[in-house]
PDB file of C-alpha atoms in Angstrom:
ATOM      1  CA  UNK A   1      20.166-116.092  32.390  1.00 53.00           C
ATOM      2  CA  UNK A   2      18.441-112.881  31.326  1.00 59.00           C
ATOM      3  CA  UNK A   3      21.549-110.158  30.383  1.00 64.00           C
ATOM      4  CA  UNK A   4      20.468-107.430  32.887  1.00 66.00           C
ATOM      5  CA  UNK A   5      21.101-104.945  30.025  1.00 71.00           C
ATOM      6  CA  UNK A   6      18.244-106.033  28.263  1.00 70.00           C
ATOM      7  CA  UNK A   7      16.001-103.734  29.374  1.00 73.00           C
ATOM      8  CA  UNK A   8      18.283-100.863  28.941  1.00 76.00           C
ATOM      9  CA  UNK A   9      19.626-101.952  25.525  1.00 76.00           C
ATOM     10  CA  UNK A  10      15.615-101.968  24.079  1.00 78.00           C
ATOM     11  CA  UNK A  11      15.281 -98.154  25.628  1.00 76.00           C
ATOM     12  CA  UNK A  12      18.038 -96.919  23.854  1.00 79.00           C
ATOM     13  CA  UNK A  13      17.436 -98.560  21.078  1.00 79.00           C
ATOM     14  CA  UNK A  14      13.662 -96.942  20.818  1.00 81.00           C
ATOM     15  CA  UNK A  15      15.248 -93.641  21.688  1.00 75.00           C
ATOM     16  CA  UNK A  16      17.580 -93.641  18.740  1.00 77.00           C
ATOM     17  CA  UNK A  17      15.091 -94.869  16.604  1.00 75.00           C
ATOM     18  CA  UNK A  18      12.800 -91.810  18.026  1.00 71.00           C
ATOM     19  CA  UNK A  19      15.760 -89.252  17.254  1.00 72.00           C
ATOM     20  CA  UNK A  20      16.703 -90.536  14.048  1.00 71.00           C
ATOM     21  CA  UNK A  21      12.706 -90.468  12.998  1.00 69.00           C
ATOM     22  CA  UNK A  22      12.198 -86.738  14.151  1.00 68.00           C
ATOM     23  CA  UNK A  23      15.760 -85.787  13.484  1.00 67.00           C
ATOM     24  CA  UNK A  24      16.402 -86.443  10.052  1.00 64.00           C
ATOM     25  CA  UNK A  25      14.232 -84.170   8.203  1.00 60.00           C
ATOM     26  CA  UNK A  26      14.786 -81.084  10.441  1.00 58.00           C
ATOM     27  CA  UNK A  27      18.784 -82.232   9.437  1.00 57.00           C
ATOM     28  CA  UNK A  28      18.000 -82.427   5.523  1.00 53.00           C
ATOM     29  CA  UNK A  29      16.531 -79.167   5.730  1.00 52.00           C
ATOM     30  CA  UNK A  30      18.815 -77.665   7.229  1.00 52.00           C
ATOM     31  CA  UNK A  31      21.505 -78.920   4.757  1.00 51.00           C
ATOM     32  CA  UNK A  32      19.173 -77.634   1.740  1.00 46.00           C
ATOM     33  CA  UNK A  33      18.985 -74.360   2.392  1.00 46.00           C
ATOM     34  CA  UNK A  34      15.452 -74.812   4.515  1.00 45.00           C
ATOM     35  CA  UNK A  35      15.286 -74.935   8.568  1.00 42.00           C
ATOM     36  CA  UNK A  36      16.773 -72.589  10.771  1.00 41.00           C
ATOM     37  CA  UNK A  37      18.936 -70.136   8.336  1.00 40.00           C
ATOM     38  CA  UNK A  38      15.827 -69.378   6.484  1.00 40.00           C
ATOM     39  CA  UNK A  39      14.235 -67.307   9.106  1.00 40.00           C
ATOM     40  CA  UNK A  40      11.198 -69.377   9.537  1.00 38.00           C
ATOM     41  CA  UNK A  41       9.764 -73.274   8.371  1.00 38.00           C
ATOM     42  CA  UNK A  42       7.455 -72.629   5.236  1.00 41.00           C
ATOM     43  CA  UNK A  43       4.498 -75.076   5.863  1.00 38.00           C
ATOM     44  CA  UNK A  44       4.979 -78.448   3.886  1.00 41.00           C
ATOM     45  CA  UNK A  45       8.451 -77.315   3.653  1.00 40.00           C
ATOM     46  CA  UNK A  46       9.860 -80.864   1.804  1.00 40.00           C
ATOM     47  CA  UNK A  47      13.033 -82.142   3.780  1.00 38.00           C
ATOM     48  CA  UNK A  48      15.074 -83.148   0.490  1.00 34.00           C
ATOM     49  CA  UNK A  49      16.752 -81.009  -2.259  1.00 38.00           C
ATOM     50  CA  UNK A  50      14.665 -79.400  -4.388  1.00 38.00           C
ATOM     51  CA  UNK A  51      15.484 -77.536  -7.397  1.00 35.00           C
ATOM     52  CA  UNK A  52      13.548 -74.635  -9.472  1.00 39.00           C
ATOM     53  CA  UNK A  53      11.684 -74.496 -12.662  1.00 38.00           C
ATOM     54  CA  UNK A  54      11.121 -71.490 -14.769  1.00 35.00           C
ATOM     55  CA  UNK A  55       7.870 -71.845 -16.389  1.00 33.00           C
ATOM     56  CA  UNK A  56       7.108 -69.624 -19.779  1.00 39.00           C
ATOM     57  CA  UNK A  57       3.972 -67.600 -19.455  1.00 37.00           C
ATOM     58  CA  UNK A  58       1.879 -65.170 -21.711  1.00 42.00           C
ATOM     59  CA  UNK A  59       2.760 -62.552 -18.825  1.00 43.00           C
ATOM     60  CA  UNK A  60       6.474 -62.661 -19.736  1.00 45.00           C
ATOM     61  CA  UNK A  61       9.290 -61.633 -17.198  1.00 46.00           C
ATOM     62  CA  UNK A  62       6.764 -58.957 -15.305  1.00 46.00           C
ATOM     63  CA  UNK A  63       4.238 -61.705 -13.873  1.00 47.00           C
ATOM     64  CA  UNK A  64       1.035 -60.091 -15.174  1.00 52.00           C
ATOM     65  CA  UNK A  65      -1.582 -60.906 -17.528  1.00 56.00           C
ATOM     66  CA  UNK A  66      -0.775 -60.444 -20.959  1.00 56.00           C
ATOM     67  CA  UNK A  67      -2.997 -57.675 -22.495  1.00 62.00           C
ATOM     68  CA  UNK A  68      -5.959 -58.494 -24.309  1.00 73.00           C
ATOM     69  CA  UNK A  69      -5.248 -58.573 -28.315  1.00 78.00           C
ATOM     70  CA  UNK A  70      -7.685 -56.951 -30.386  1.00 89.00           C
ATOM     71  CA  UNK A  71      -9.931 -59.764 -32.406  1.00 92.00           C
ATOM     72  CA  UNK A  72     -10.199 -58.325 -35.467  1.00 93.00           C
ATOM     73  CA  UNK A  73      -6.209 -58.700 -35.393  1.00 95.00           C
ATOM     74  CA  UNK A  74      -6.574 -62.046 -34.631  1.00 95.00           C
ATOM     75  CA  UNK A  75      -9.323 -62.528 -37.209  1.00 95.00           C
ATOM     76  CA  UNK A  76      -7.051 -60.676 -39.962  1.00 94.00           C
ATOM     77  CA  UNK A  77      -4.058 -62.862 -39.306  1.00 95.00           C
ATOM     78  CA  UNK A  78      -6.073 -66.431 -38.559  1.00 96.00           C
ATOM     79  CA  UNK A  79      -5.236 -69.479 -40.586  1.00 96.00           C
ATOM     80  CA  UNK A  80      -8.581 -71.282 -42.516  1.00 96.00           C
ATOM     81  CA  UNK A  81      -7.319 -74.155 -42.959  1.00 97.00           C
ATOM     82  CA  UNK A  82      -6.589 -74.018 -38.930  1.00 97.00           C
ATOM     83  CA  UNK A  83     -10.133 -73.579 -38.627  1.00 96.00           C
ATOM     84  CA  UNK A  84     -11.321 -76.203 -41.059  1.00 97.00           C
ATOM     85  CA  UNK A  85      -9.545 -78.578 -38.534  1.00 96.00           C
ATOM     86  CA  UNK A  86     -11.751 -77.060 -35.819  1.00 94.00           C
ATOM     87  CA  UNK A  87     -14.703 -77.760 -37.655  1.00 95.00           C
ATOM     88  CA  UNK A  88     -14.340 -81.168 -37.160  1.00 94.00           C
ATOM     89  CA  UNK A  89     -16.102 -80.525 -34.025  1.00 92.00           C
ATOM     90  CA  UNK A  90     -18.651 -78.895 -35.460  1.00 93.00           C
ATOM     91  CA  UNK A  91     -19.725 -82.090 -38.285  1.00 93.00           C
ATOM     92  CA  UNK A  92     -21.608 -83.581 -35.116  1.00 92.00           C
ATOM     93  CA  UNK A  93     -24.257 -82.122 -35.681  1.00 94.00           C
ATOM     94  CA  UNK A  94     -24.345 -79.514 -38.828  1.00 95.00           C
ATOM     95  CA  UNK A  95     -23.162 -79.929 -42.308  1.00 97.00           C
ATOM     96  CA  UNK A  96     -20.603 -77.472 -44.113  1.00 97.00           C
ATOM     97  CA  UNK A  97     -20.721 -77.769 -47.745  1.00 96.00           C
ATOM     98  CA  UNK A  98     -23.598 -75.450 -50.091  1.00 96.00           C
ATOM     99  CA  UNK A  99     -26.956 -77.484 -50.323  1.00 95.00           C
ATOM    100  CA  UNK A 100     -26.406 -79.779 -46.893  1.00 96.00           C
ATOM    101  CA  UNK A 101     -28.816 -81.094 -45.096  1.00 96.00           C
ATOM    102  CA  UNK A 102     -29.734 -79.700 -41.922  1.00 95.00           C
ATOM    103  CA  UNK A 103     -28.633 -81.988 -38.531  1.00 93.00           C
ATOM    104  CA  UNK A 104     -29.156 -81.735 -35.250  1.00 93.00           C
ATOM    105  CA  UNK A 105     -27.993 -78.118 -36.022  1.00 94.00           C
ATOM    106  CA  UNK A 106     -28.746 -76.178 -39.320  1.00 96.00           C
ATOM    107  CA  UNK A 107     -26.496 -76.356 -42.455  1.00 97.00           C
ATOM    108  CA  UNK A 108     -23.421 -73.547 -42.065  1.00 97.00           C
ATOM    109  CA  UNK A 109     -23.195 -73.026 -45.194  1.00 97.00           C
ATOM    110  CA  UNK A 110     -23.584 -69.225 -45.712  1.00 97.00           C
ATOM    111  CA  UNK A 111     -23.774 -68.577 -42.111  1.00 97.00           C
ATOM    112  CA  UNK A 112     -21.419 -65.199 -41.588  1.00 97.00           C
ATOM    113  CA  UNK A 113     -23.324 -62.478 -42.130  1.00 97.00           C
ATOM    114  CA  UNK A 114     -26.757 -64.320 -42.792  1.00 97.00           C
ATOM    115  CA  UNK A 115     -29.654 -63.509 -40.314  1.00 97.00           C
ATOM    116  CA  UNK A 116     -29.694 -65.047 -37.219  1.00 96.00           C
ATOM    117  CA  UNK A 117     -32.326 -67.755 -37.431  1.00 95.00           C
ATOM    118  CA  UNK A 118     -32.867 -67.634 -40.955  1.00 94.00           C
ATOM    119  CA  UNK A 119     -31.626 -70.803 -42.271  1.00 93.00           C
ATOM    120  CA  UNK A 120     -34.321 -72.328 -44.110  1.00 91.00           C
ATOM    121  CA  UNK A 121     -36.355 -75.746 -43.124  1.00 94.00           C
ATOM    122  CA  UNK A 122     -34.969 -75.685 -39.803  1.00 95.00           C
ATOM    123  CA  UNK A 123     -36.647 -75.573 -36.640  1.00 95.00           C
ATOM    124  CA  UNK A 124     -34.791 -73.106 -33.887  1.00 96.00           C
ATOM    125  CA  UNK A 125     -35.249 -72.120 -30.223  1.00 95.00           C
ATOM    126  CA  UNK A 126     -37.353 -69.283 -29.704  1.00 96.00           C
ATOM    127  CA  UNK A 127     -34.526 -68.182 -28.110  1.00 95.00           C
ATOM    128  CA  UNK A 128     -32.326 -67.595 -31.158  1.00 94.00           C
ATOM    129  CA  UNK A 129     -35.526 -66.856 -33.101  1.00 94.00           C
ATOM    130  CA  UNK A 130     -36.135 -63.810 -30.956  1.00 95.00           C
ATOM    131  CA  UNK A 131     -32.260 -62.315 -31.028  1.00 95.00           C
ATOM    132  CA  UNK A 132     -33.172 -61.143 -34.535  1.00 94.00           C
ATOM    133  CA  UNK A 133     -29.949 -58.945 -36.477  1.00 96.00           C
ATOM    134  CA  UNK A 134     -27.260 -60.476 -38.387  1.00 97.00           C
ATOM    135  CA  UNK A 135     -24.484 -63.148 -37.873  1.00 97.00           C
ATOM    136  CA  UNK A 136     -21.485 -60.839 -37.644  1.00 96.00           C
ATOM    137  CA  UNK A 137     -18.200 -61.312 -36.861  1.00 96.00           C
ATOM    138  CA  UNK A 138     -18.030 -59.983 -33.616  1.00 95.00           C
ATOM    139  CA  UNK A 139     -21.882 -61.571 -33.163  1.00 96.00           C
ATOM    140  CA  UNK A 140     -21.058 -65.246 -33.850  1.00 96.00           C
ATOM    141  CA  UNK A 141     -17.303 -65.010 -31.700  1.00 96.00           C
ATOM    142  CA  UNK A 142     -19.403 -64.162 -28.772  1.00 96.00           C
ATOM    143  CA  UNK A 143     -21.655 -66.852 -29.265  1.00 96.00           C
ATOM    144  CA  UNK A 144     -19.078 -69.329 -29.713  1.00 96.00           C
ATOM    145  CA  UNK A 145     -17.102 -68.121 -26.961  1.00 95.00           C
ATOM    146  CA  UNK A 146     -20.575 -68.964 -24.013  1.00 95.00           C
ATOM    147  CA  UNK A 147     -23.355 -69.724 -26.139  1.00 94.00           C
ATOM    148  CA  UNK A 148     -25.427 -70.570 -22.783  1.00 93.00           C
ATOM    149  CA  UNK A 149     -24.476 -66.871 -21.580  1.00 95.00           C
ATOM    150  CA  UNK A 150     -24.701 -64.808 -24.959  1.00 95.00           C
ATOM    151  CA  UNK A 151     -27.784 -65.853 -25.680  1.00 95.00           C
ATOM    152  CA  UNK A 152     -29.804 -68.007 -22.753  1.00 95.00           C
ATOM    153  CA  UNK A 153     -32.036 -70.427 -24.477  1.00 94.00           C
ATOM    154  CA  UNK A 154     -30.357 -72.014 -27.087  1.00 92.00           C
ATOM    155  CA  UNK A 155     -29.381 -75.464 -27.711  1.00 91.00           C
ATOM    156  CA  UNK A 156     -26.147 -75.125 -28.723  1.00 90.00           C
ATOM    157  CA  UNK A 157     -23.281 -76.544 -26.215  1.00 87.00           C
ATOM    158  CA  UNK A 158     -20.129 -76.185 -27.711  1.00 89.00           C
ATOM    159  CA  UNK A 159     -17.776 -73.273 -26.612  1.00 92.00           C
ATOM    160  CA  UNK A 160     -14.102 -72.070 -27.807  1.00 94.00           C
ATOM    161  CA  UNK A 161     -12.865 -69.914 -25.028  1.00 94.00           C
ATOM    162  CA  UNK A 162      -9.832 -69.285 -26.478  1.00 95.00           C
ATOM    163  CA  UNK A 163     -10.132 -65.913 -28.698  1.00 96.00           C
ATOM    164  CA  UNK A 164      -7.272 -67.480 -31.255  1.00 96.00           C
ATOM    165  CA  UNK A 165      -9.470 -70.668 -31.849  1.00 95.00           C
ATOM    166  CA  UNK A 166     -12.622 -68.624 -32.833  1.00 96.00           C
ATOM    167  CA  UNK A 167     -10.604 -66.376 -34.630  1.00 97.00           C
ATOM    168  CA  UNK A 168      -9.646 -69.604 -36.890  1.00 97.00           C
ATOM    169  CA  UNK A 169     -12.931 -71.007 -37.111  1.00 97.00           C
ATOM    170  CA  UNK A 170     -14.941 -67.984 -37.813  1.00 98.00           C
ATOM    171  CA  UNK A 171     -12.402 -67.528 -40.803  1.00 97.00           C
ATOM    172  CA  UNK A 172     -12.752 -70.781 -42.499  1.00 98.00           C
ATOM    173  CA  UNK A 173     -16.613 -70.367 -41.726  1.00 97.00           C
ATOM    174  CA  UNK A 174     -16.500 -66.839 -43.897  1.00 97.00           C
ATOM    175  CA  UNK A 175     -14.950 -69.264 -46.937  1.00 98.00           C
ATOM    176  CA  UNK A 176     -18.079 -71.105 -46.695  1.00 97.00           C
ATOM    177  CA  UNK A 177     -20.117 -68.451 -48.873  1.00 97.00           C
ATOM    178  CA  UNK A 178     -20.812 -67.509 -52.322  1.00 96.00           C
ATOM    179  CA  UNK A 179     -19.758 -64.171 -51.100  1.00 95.00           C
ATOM    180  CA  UNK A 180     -17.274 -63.976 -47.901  1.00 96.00           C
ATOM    181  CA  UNK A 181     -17.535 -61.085 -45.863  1.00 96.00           C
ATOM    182  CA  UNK A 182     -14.552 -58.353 -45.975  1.00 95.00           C
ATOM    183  CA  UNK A 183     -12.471 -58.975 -42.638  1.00 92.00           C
ATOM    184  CA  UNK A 184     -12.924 -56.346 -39.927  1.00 90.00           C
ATOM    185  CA  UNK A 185     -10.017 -53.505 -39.823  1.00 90.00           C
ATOM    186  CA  UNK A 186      -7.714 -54.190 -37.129  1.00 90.00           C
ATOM    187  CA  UNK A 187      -7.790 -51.949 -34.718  1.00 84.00           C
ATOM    188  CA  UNK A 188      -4.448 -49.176 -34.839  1.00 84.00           C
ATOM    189  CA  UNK A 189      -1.494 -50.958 -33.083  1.00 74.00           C
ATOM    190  CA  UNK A 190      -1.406 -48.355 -30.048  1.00 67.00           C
ATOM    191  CA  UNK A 191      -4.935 -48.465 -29.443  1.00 57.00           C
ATOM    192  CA  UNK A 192      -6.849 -49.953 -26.758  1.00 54.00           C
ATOM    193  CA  UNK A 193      -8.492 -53.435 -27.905  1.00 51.00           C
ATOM    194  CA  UNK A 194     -11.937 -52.886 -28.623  1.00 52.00           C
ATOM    195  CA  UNK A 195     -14.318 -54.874 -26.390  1.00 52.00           C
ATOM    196  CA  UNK A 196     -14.916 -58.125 -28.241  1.00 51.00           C
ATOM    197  CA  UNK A 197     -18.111 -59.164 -27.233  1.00 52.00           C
ATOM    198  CA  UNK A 198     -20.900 -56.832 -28.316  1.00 57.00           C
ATOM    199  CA  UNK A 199     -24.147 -56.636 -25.191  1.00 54.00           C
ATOM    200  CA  UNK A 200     -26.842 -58.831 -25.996  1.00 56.00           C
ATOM    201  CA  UNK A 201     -29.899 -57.504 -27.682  1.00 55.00           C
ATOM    202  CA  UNK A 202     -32.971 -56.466 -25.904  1.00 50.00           C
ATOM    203  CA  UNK A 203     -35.344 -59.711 -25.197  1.00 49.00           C
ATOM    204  CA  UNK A 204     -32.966 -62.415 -25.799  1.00 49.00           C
ATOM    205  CA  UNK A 205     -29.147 -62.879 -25.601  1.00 44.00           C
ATOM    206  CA  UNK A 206     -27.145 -61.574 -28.165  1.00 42.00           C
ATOM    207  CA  UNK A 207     -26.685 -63.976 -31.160  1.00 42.00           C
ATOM    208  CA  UNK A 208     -24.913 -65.999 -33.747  1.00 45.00           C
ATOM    209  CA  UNK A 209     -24.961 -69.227 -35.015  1.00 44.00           C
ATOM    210  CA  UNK A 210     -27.493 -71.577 -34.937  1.00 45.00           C
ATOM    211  CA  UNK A 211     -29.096 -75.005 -32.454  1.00 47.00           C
ATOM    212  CA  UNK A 212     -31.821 -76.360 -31.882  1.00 42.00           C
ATOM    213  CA  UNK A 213     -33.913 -77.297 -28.344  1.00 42.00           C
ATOM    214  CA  UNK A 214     -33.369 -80.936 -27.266  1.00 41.00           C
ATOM    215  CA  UNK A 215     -35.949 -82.172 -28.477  1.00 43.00           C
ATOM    216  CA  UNK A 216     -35.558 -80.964 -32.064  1.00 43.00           C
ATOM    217  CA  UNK A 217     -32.791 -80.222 -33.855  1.00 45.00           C
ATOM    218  CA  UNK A 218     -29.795 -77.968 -32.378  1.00 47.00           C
ATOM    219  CA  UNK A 219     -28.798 -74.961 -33.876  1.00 54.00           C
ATOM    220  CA  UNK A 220     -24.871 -73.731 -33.165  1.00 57.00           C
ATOM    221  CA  UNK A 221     -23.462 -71.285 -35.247  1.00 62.00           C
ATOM    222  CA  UNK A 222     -20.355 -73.118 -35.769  1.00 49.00           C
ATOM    223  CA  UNK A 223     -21.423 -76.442 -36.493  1.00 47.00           C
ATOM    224  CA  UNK A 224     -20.263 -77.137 -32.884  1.00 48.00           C
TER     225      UNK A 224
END
């Protein structure tokens, strides 16, 4: 015979189940310092313990971006031999040592402070062909920093976005010369960090390094 509890035994059942479904979590929060005493629920509020992590950043204790650093301080106090690691990159298409062959991209050898364009026996974009001047310092670290954006046109793909890393490069690239180019003085330590990328000359944008269109061979001023 059917226990004439059954009926009321499965309802309770589903209504405990129901309580201790919706319960629970409101309970854990509560308990972990969430819920009620906190004022309000935070959205995706997480009903178990959780425990803060202090993460470093360049900001420091204060929260806010940490101020630019002049980059001819960065240049003066950059490692070579951290940049001849970063020139790996650029061995894809370009060779470093004197007398190389050009690549998809023109030999580097001699590249800071040549003219812009001017390697011989290789064919550039008209785009780099027409930002004319010199591959300076300042020049080639904007170019390696957006090529696409500093100078529209060219074939070279490779960026460093990090001011430290072309800082590096651009001073193992100045060892590849018969005559390196002095550093840049830094600017004075209380002064306001000089705009690092210089505006783009008229025609064509701004300048350094070296590629090549697609179809011929790429020109990056970094061998990147």
């Amino acid at each position: 015979m059917q226990d004439p509890m059954f009926f009321n035994k499965i309802a309770g059942a589903t209504l405990a189940a129901l309580l201790l479904f919706f319960g629970l979590p409101h309970l854990a929060t509560a308990l972990t310092g969430g819920g009620h005493h906190a004022g309000k629920h935070e959205e995706g509020a997480h009903p178990f313990p959780q425990y803060p992590i202090a993460f470093a950043t360049e900001g420091g204790a204060g929260g806010g971006e940490a101020a630019p650093v002049d980059f001819a301080t960065l240049l003066a106090n950059a490692d070579p031999k951290a940049g001849e690691r970063r020139a790996a990159l650029c061995k894809s298409c370009h060779t470093l040592e004197k007398g190389g062959a050009n690549g998809t991209g023109p030999n580097l050898w001699g590249t800071v402070g040549a003219p812009v364009a001017g390697h011989a026996g290789f064919n550039y974009t008209p785009a780099l062909k027409a930002a004319g001047g010199e591959w300076t310092f300042e020049r080639l670290s904007a170019f390696l920093e957006n090529s696409q954006s500093y100078i529209p046109g060219t074939a070279m793909v490779q960026r460093f976005p990090k001011a430290e890393q072309r800082a590096e490069l651009l001073a193992y690239l100045n060892t590849l010369s018969d005559n390196p180019l002095p550093l840049p003085t830094p600017a004075p330590a209380n002064a306001a960090p000089a705009e690092e990328t210089p505006a783009a000359p008229e025609g064509a944008a701004a300048t350094p390094a070296s590629d090549a269109p697609a179809e011929t061979p790429a020109e990056s001023p970094s061998g990147d």
